[in-house]
Amino acid sequence: MKIWRELLGYVKVIVIVVVITLVINNVVLINAKIPSPSMEKTLMVKDRLFGFRLAYGINLDLFGYKISEKFKDPERFDIVIFKYPDDPSQLFVKRVIGLPGETVNIVDGKVYINDSEEPLDDSFCPETPEGSFGPYTVPEGCYFMLGDNRNHSMDSRYWQNPFVEEDAIEAEVAVRYWPLNKIGTVK
C-alpha cells in the first residue's frame, strides 16, 4: 500500500512537470536555432534562442475556445520568429523593417520608408548592403522583414509572398542561451 502511494506521488509530479513544460513551450516560449548566416553578426549560425510568445499578445485556441488579446504591435527593428509566408511549416527569424501601411523602398542597399529622404539606420548590418528593390507597400496587418546580413539573406525581397501577416508572428526574440559565452538579450 505504501509503495502504491509513493508511486502515485511520483506519477503526479511527472504529470505536473509535463503539463507545465507543455504550457511553457506552447504558450510562453518558443525555442529556435539559427540555421543560416542571414542574421549575422546579430545572430550567428547555430545560435540557440528563446522567443517570448506573449510579447505581442495572446492568441490561443484551446479545445475550440479562442482566447485573443493584443498587448502591443511589433515595432520596427524588433527581431521576431515567424512562419515563413511561402511555407508556414518553417519558422524564420528576421528583423521587422516595414510596418502596416508603409511603403518600403531599397535604393543602393539603403532602406527608405514612405519616400523619406533619410534611410533607416543599418548599423547592425555586418557589411554595406547592396541592391535596389521595391517599392513595396505593406498591407494592413502585415510586416516587411529583412535579415541583418542583407547581402546573404533570403527575406521579404525574394519571397513569393513578401509580407508576413501579424498572425504568423510567433514570438519576439528574447534571449540567446547558446553559445554560453554569448548568453543574453538580443537586439
PDB file of C-alpha atoms in Angstrom:
ATOM      1  CA  MET A   1       0.000   0.000   0.000  1.00  0.00           C
ATOM      2  CA  LYS A   2       2.788   2.431   0.906  1.00  0.00           C
ATOM      3  CA  ILE A   3       4.588   1.624  -2.360  1.00  0.00           C
ATOM      4  CA  TRP A   4       1.462   2.457  -4.393  1.00  0.00           C
ATOM      5  CA  ARG A   5       1.078   5.819  -2.628  1.00  0.00           C
ATOM      6  CA  GLU A   6       4.711   6.615  -3.253  1.00  0.00           C
ATOM      7  CA  LEU A   7       4.387   5.548  -6.892  1.00  0.00           C
ATOM      8  CA  LEU A   8       1.233   7.675  -7.264  1.00  0.00           C
ATOM      9  CA  GLY A   9       3.171  10.620  -5.804  1.00  0.00           C
ATOM     10  CA  TYR A  10       5.867  10.204  -8.479  1.00  0.00           C
ATOM     11  CA  VAL A  11       3.248   9.941 -11.230  1.00  0.00           C
ATOM     12  CA  LYS A  12       1.597  13.174 -10.012  1.00  0.00           C
ATOM     13  CA  VAL A  13       4.936  15.009 -10.061  1.00  0.00           C
ATOM     14  CA  ILE A  14       5.723  13.733 -13.561  1.00  0.00           C
ATOM     15  CA  VAL A  15       2.275  14.752 -14.859  1.00  0.00           C
ATOM     16  CA  ILE A  16       2.608  18.230 -13.316  1.00  0.00           C
ATOM     17  CA  VAL A  17       6.083  18.692 -14.846  1.00  0.00           C
ATOM     18  CA  VAL A  18       4.854  17.566 -18.277  1.00  0.00           C
ATOM     19  CA  VAL A  19       1.837  19.911 -18.146  1.00  0.00           C
ATOM     20  CA  ILE A  20       3.983  22.873 -17.047  1.00  0.00           C
ATOM     21  CA  THR A  21       6.527  22.114 -19.787  1.00  0.00           C
ATOM     22  CA  LEU A  22       3.799  21.917 -22.442  1.00  0.00           C
ATOM     23  CA  VAL A  23       2.249  25.200 -21.307  1.00  0.00           C
ATOM     24  CA  ILE A  24       5.607  26.997 -21.250  1.00  0.00           C
ATOM     25  CA  ASN A  25       6.624  25.580 -24.645  1.00  0.00           C
ATOM     26  CA  ASN A  26       3.295  26.234 -26.386  1.00  0.00           C
ATOM     27  CA  VAL A  27       2.109  29.431 -24.689  1.00  0.00           C
ATOM     28  CA  VAL A  28       5.073  31.315 -23.221  1.00  0.00           C
ATOM     29  CA  LEU A  29       8.332  30.453 -25.021  1.00  0.00           C
ATOM     30  CA  ILE A  30       9.488  29.151 -28.374  1.00  0.00           C
ATOM     31  CA  ASN A  31      12.884  27.548 -28.879  1.00  0.00           C
ATOM     32  CA  ALA A  32      14.749  28.357 -32.107  1.00  0.00           C
ATOM     33  CA  LYS A  33      18.079  27.521 -33.722  1.00  0.00           C
ATOM     34  CA  ILE A  34      19.686  29.808 -36.305  1.00  0.00           C
ATOM     35  CA  PRO A  35      20.348  27.699 -39.447  1.00  0.00           C
ATOM     36  CA  SER A  36      21.798  30.308 -41.821  1.00  0.00           C
ATOM     37  CA  PRO A  37      24.001  33.419 -41.839  1.00  0.00           C
ATOM     38  CA  SER A  38      21.081  35.741 -42.743  1.00  0.00           C
ATOM     39  CA  MET A  39      21.109  37.496 -39.327  1.00  0.00           C
ATOM     40  CA  GLU A  40      24.884  37.714 -38.812  1.00  0.00           C
ATOM     41  CA  LYS A  41      26.505  39.448 -36.845  1.00  0.00           C
ATOM     42  CA  THR A  42      23.483  39.843 -34.557  1.00  0.00           C
ATOM     43  CA  LEU A  43      22.728  36.096 -34.549  1.00  0.00           C
ATOM     44  CA  MET A  44      25.239  33.554 -35.749  1.00  0.00           C
ATOM     45  CA  VAL A  45      24.712  30.117 -37.333  1.00  0.00           C
ATOM     46  CA  LYS A  46      23.941  27.519 -34.602  1.00  0.00           C
ATOM     47  CA  ASP A  47      22.955  30.149 -32.011  1.00  0.00           C
ATOM     48  CA  ARG A  48      20.075  28.916 -29.857  1.00  0.00           C
ATOM     49  CA  LEU A  49      17.490  31.318 -28.553  1.00  0.00           C
ATOM     50  CA  PHE A  50      14.157  31.689 -26.832  1.00  0.00           C
ATOM     51  CA  GLY A  51      11.385  33.808 -28.227  1.00  0.00           C
ATOM     52  CA  PHE A  52       8.704  35.253 -25.953  1.00  0.00           C
ATOM     53  CA  ARG A  53       5.338  34.195 -27.402  1.00  0.00           C
ATOM     54  CA  LEU A  54       3.394  36.685 -25.266  1.00  0.00           C
ATOM     55  CA  ALA A  55       5.355  39.766 -26.417  1.00  0.00           C
ATOM     56  CA  TYR A  56       2.570  40.971 -28.691  1.00  0.00           C
ATOM     57  CA  GLY A  57      -0.415  39.298 -27.062  1.00  0.00           C
ATOM     58  CA  ILE A  58      -2.239  36.036 -26.559  1.00  0.00           C
ATOM     59  CA  ASN A  59      -3.709  34.103 -29.455  1.00  0.00           C
ATOM     60  CA  LEU A  60      -4.802  30.643 -28.294  1.00  0.00           C
ATOM     61  CA  ASP A  61      -7.354  28.120 -29.419  1.00  0.00           C
ATOM     62  CA  LEU A  62      -7.993  25.750 -26.530  1.00  0.00           C
ATOM     63  CA  PHE A  63     -10.464  22.989 -27.313  1.00  0.00           C
ATOM     64  CA  GLY A  64     -12.485  25.273 -29.576  1.00  0.00           C
ATOM     65  CA  TYR A  65     -12.413  28.212 -27.151  1.00  0.00           C
ATOM     66  CA  LYS A  66     -10.469  31.120 -28.684  1.00  0.00           C
ATOM     67  CA  ILE A  67      -8.514  33.453 -26.408  1.00  0.00           C
ATOM     68  CA  SER A  68      -7.147  36.522 -28.176  1.00  0.00           C
ATOM     69  CA  GLU A  69      -5.765  39.651 -26.526  1.00  0.00           C
ATOM     70  CA  LYS A  70      -3.363  42.078 -28.191  1.00  0.00           C
ATOM     71  CA  PHE A  71      -0.811  43.805 -25.936  1.00  0.00           C
ATOM     72  CA  LYS A  72       1.229  45.737 -28.480  1.00  0.00           C
ATOM     73  CA  ASP A  73       2.193  45.737 -32.144  1.00  0.00           C
ATOM     74  CA  PRO A  74       5.569  44.611 -33.470  1.00  0.00           C
ATOM     75  CA  GLU A  75       7.849  47.633 -33.851  1.00  0.00           C
ATOM     76  CA  ARG A  76      10.455  48.470 -36.448  1.00  0.00           C
ATOM     77  CA  PHE A  77      13.759  46.716 -35.719  1.00  0.00           C
ATOM     78  CA  ASP A  78      12.194  44.028 -33.457  1.00  0.00           C
ATOM     79  CA  ILE A  79      13.735  40.625 -34.155  1.00  0.00           C
ATOM     80  CA  VAL A  80      10.916  38.118 -34.484  1.00  0.00           C
ATOM     81  CA  ILE A  81      10.266  34.428 -35.063  1.00  0.00           C
ATOM     82  CA  PHE A  82       7.522  33.858 -37.623  1.00  0.00           C
ATOM     83  CA  LYS A  83       6.025  31.341 -40.016  1.00  0.00           C
ATOM     84  CA  TYR A  84       7.623  31.704 -43.437  1.00  0.00           C
ATOM     85  CA  PRO A  85       4.881  33.052 -45.753  1.00  0.00           C
ATOM     86  CA  ASP A  86       5.779  30.710 -48.639  1.00  0.00           C
ATOM     87  CA  ASP A  87       5.860  27.600 -46.390  1.00  0.00           C
ATOM     88  CA  PRO A  88       4.213  28.072 -42.966  1.00  0.00           C
ATOM     89  CA  SER A  89       5.706  24.792 -41.703  1.00  0.00           C
ATOM     90  CA  GLN A  90       9.077  26.613 -41.478  1.00  0.00           C
ATOM     91  CA  LEU A  91       9.997  29.191 -38.842  1.00  0.00           C
ATOM     92  CA  PHE A  92      12.206  32.136 -39.807  1.00  0.00           C
ATOM     93  CA  VAL A  93      14.000  34.749 -37.713  1.00  0.00           C
ATOM     94  CA  LYS A  94      14.333  38.245 -39.213  1.00  0.00           C
ATOM     95  CA  ARG A  95      14.129  41.912 -38.287  1.00  0.00           C
ATOM     96  CA  VAL A  96      10.890  43.902 -38.734  1.00  0.00           C
ATOM     97  CA  ILE A  97      11.553  46.737 -41.191  1.00  0.00           C
ATOM     98  CA  GLY A  98       8.251  47.752 -42.819  1.00  0.00           C
ATOM     99  CA  LEU A  99       5.105  48.331 -40.759  1.00  0.00           C
ATOM    100  CA  PRO A 100       1.474  48.073 -41.922  1.00  0.00           C
ATOM    101  CA  GLY A 101       0.559  50.776 -44.443  1.00  0.00           C
ATOM    102  CA  GLU A 102       4.142  51.874 -45.096  1.00  0.00           C
ATOM    103  CA  THR A 103       5.992  51.875 -48.397  1.00  0.00           C
ATOM    104  CA  VAL A 104       9.465  50.324 -48.263  1.00  0.00           C
ATOM    105  CA  ASN A 105      11.941  51.230 -50.992  1.00  0.00           C
ATOM    106  CA  ILE A 106      15.516  49.944 -51.107  1.00  0.00           C
ATOM    107  CA  VAL A 107      17.899  52.032 -53.209  1.00  0.00           C
ATOM    108  CA  ASP A 108      21.576  51.054 -53.443  1.00  0.00           C
ATOM    109  CA  GLY A 109      21.189  48.970 -50.291  1.00  0.00           C
ATOM    110  CA  LYS A 110      19.670  51.788 -48.229  1.00  0.00           C
ATOM    111  CA  VAL A 111      16.112  51.348 -46.890  1.00  0.00           C
ATOM    112  CA  TYR A 112      13.713  54.262 -47.182  1.00  0.00           C
ATOM    113  CA  ILE A 113      10.249  54.380 -45.618  1.00  0.00           C
ATOM    114  CA  ASN A 114       7.390  56.403 -47.190  1.00  0.00           C
ATOM    115  CA  ASP A 115       9.629  58.433 -49.527  1.00  0.00           C
ATOM    116  CA  SER A 116      11.764  59.686 -46.629  1.00  0.00           C
ATOM    117  CA  GLU A 117      14.993  61.358 -47.666  1.00  0.00           C
ATOM    118  CA  GLU A 118      16.815  59.743 -44.718  1.00  0.00           C
ATOM    119  CA  PRO A 119      17.472  55.989 -44.896  1.00  0.00           C
ATOM    120  CA  LEU A 120      16.884  53.734 -41.904  1.00  0.00           C
ATOM    121  CA  ASP A 121      19.781  53.010 -39.566  1.00  0.00           C
ATOM    122  CA  ASP A 122      21.563  49.890 -40.789  1.00  0.00           C
ATOM    123  CA  SER A 123      24.456  49.951 -38.321  1.00  0.00           C
ATOM    124  CA  PHE A 124      23.656  46.355 -37.304  1.00  0.00           C
ATOM    125  CA  CYS A 125      24.479  45.123 -40.855  1.00  0.00           C
ATOM    126  CA  PRO A 126      27.914  43.446 -40.999  1.00  0.00           C
ATOM    127  CA  GLU A 127      28.709  44.849 -44.449  1.00  0.00           C
ATOM    128  CA  THR A 128      27.365  47.582 -46.678  1.00  0.00           C
ATOM    129  CA  PRO A 129      24.040  46.349 -48.120  1.00  0.00           C
ATOM    130  CA  GLU A 130      23.756  46.328 -51.910  1.00  0.00           C
ATOM    131  CA  GLY A 131      20.957  46.312 -54.468  1.00  0.00           C
ATOM    132  CA  SER A 132      17.742  48.152 -55.239  1.00  0.00           C
ATOM    133  CA  PHE A 133      14.323  46.618 -54.549  1.00  0.00           C
ATOM    134  CA  GLY A 134      10.758  47.809 -54.391  1.00  0.00           C
ATOM    135  CA  PRO A 135       8.869  49.818 -53.717  1.00  0.00           C
ATOM    136  CA  TYR A 136       6.774  47.501 -51.535  1.00  0.00           C
ATOM    137  CA  THR A 137       3.543  48.770 -49.984  1.00  0.00           C
ATOM    138  CA  VAL A 138       2.960  46.780 -46.800  1.00  0.00           C
ATOM    139  CA  PRO A 139      -0.713  45.745 -46.445  1.00  0.00           C
ATOM    140  CA  GLU A 140      -2.601  46.374 -43.215  1.00  0.00           C
ATOM    141  CA  GLY A 141      -1.972  43.584 -40.706  1.00  0.00           C
ATOM    142  CA  CYS A 142       1.348  42.647 -42.358  1.00  0.00           C
ATOM    143  CA  TYR A 143       5.081  43.333 -41.954  1.00  0.00           C
ATOM    144  CA  PHE A 144       8.140  43.513 -44.228  1.00  0.00           C
ATOM    145  CA  MET A 145      11.174  41.568 -42.928  1.00  0.00           C
ATOM    146  CA  LEU A 146      14.882  41.810 -43.709  1.00  0.00           C
ATOM    147  CA  GLY A 147      17.872  39.879 -42.428  1.00  0.00           C
ATOM    148  CA  ASP A 148      20.740  41.845 -40.891  1.00  0.00           C
ATOM    149  CA  ASN A 149      23.214  40.206 -43.280  1.00  0.00           C
ATOM    150  CA  ARG A 150      21.303  41.703 -46.215  1.00  0.00           C
ATOM    151  CA  ASN A 151      23.656  40.583 -48.973  1.00  0.00           C
ATOM    152  CA  HIS A 152      23.214  36.954 -47.818  1.00  0.00           C
ATOM    153  CA  SER A 153      19.600  36.856 -46.640  1.00  0.00           C
ATOM    154  CA  MET A 154      16.532  35.314 -48.255  1.00  0.00           C
ATOM    155  CA  ASP A 155      13.939  37.709 -46.882  1.00  0.00           C
ATOM    156  CA  SER A 156      10.859  39.679 -47.946  1.00  0.00           C
ATOM    157  CA  ARG A 157      12.696  40.946 -51.042  1.00  0.00           C
ATOM    158  CA  TYR A 158      12.856  37.448 -52.517  1.00  0.00           C
ATOM    159  CA  TRP A 159       9.773  35.606 -51.266  1.00  0.00           C
ATOM    160  CA  GLN A 160       6.792  34.845 -53.464  1.00  0.00           C
ATOM    161  CA  ASN A 161       4.635  36.327 -50.666  1.00  0.00           C
ATOM    162  CA  PRO A 162       6.789  39.227 -49.426  1.00  0.00           C
ATOM    163  CA  PHE A 163       4.705  40.160 -46.374  1.00  0.00           C
ATOM    164  CA  VAL A 164       4.369  38.409 -43.022  1.00  0.00           C
ATOM    165  CA  GLU A 165       0.873  38.504 -41.593  1.00  0.00           C
ATOM    166  CA  GLU A 166       0.628  39.539 -37.954  1.00  0.00           C
ATOM    167  CA  ASP A 167      -0.934  36.176 -37.023  1.00  0.00           C
ATOM    168  CA  ALA A 168       2.139  34.412 -38.447  1.00  0.00           C
ATOM    169  CA  ILE A 169       4.457  36.119 -35.936  1.00  0.00           C
ATOM    170  CA  GLU A 170       5.092  33.518 -33.265  1.00  0.00           C
ATOM    171  CA  ALA A 171       7.323  35.468 -30.876  1.00  0.00           C
ATOM    172  CA  GLU A 172       9.778  38.281 -30.312  1.00  0.00           C
ATOM    173  CA  VAL A 173      13.332  37.040 -29.822  1.00  0.00           C
ATOM    174  CA  ALA A 174      14.082  37.433 -26.129  1.00  0.00           C
ATOM    175  CA  VAL A 175      17.274  35.640 -25.103  1.00  0.00           C
ATOM    176  CA  ARG A 176      20.181  33.816 -26.718  1.00  0.00           C
ATOM    177  CA  TYR A 177      21.167  30.876 -24.498  1.00  0.00           C
ATOM    178  CA  TRP A 178      23.777  29.220 -26.712  1.00  0.00           C
ATOM    179  CA  PRO A 179      26.697  29.555 -27.036  1.00  0.00           C
ATOM    180  CA  LEU A 180      27.201  30.144 -23.341  1.00  0.00           C
ATOM    181  CA  ASN A 181      29.753  32.944 -23.885  1.00  0.00           C
ATOM    182  CA  LYS A 182      27.063  34.987 -25.719  1.00  0.00           C
ATOM    183  CA  ILE A 183      24.159  34.351 -23.365  1.00  0.00           C
ATOM    184  CA  GLY A 184      21.819  37.316 -23.003  1.00  0.00           C
ATOM    185  CA  THR A 185      19.291  39.541 -24.709  1.00  0.00           C
ATOM    186  CA  VAL A 186      19.408  40.138 -28.456  1.00  0.00           C
ATOM    187  CA  LYS A 187      18.825  43.474 -30.215  1.00  0.00           C
TER     188      LYS A 187
END
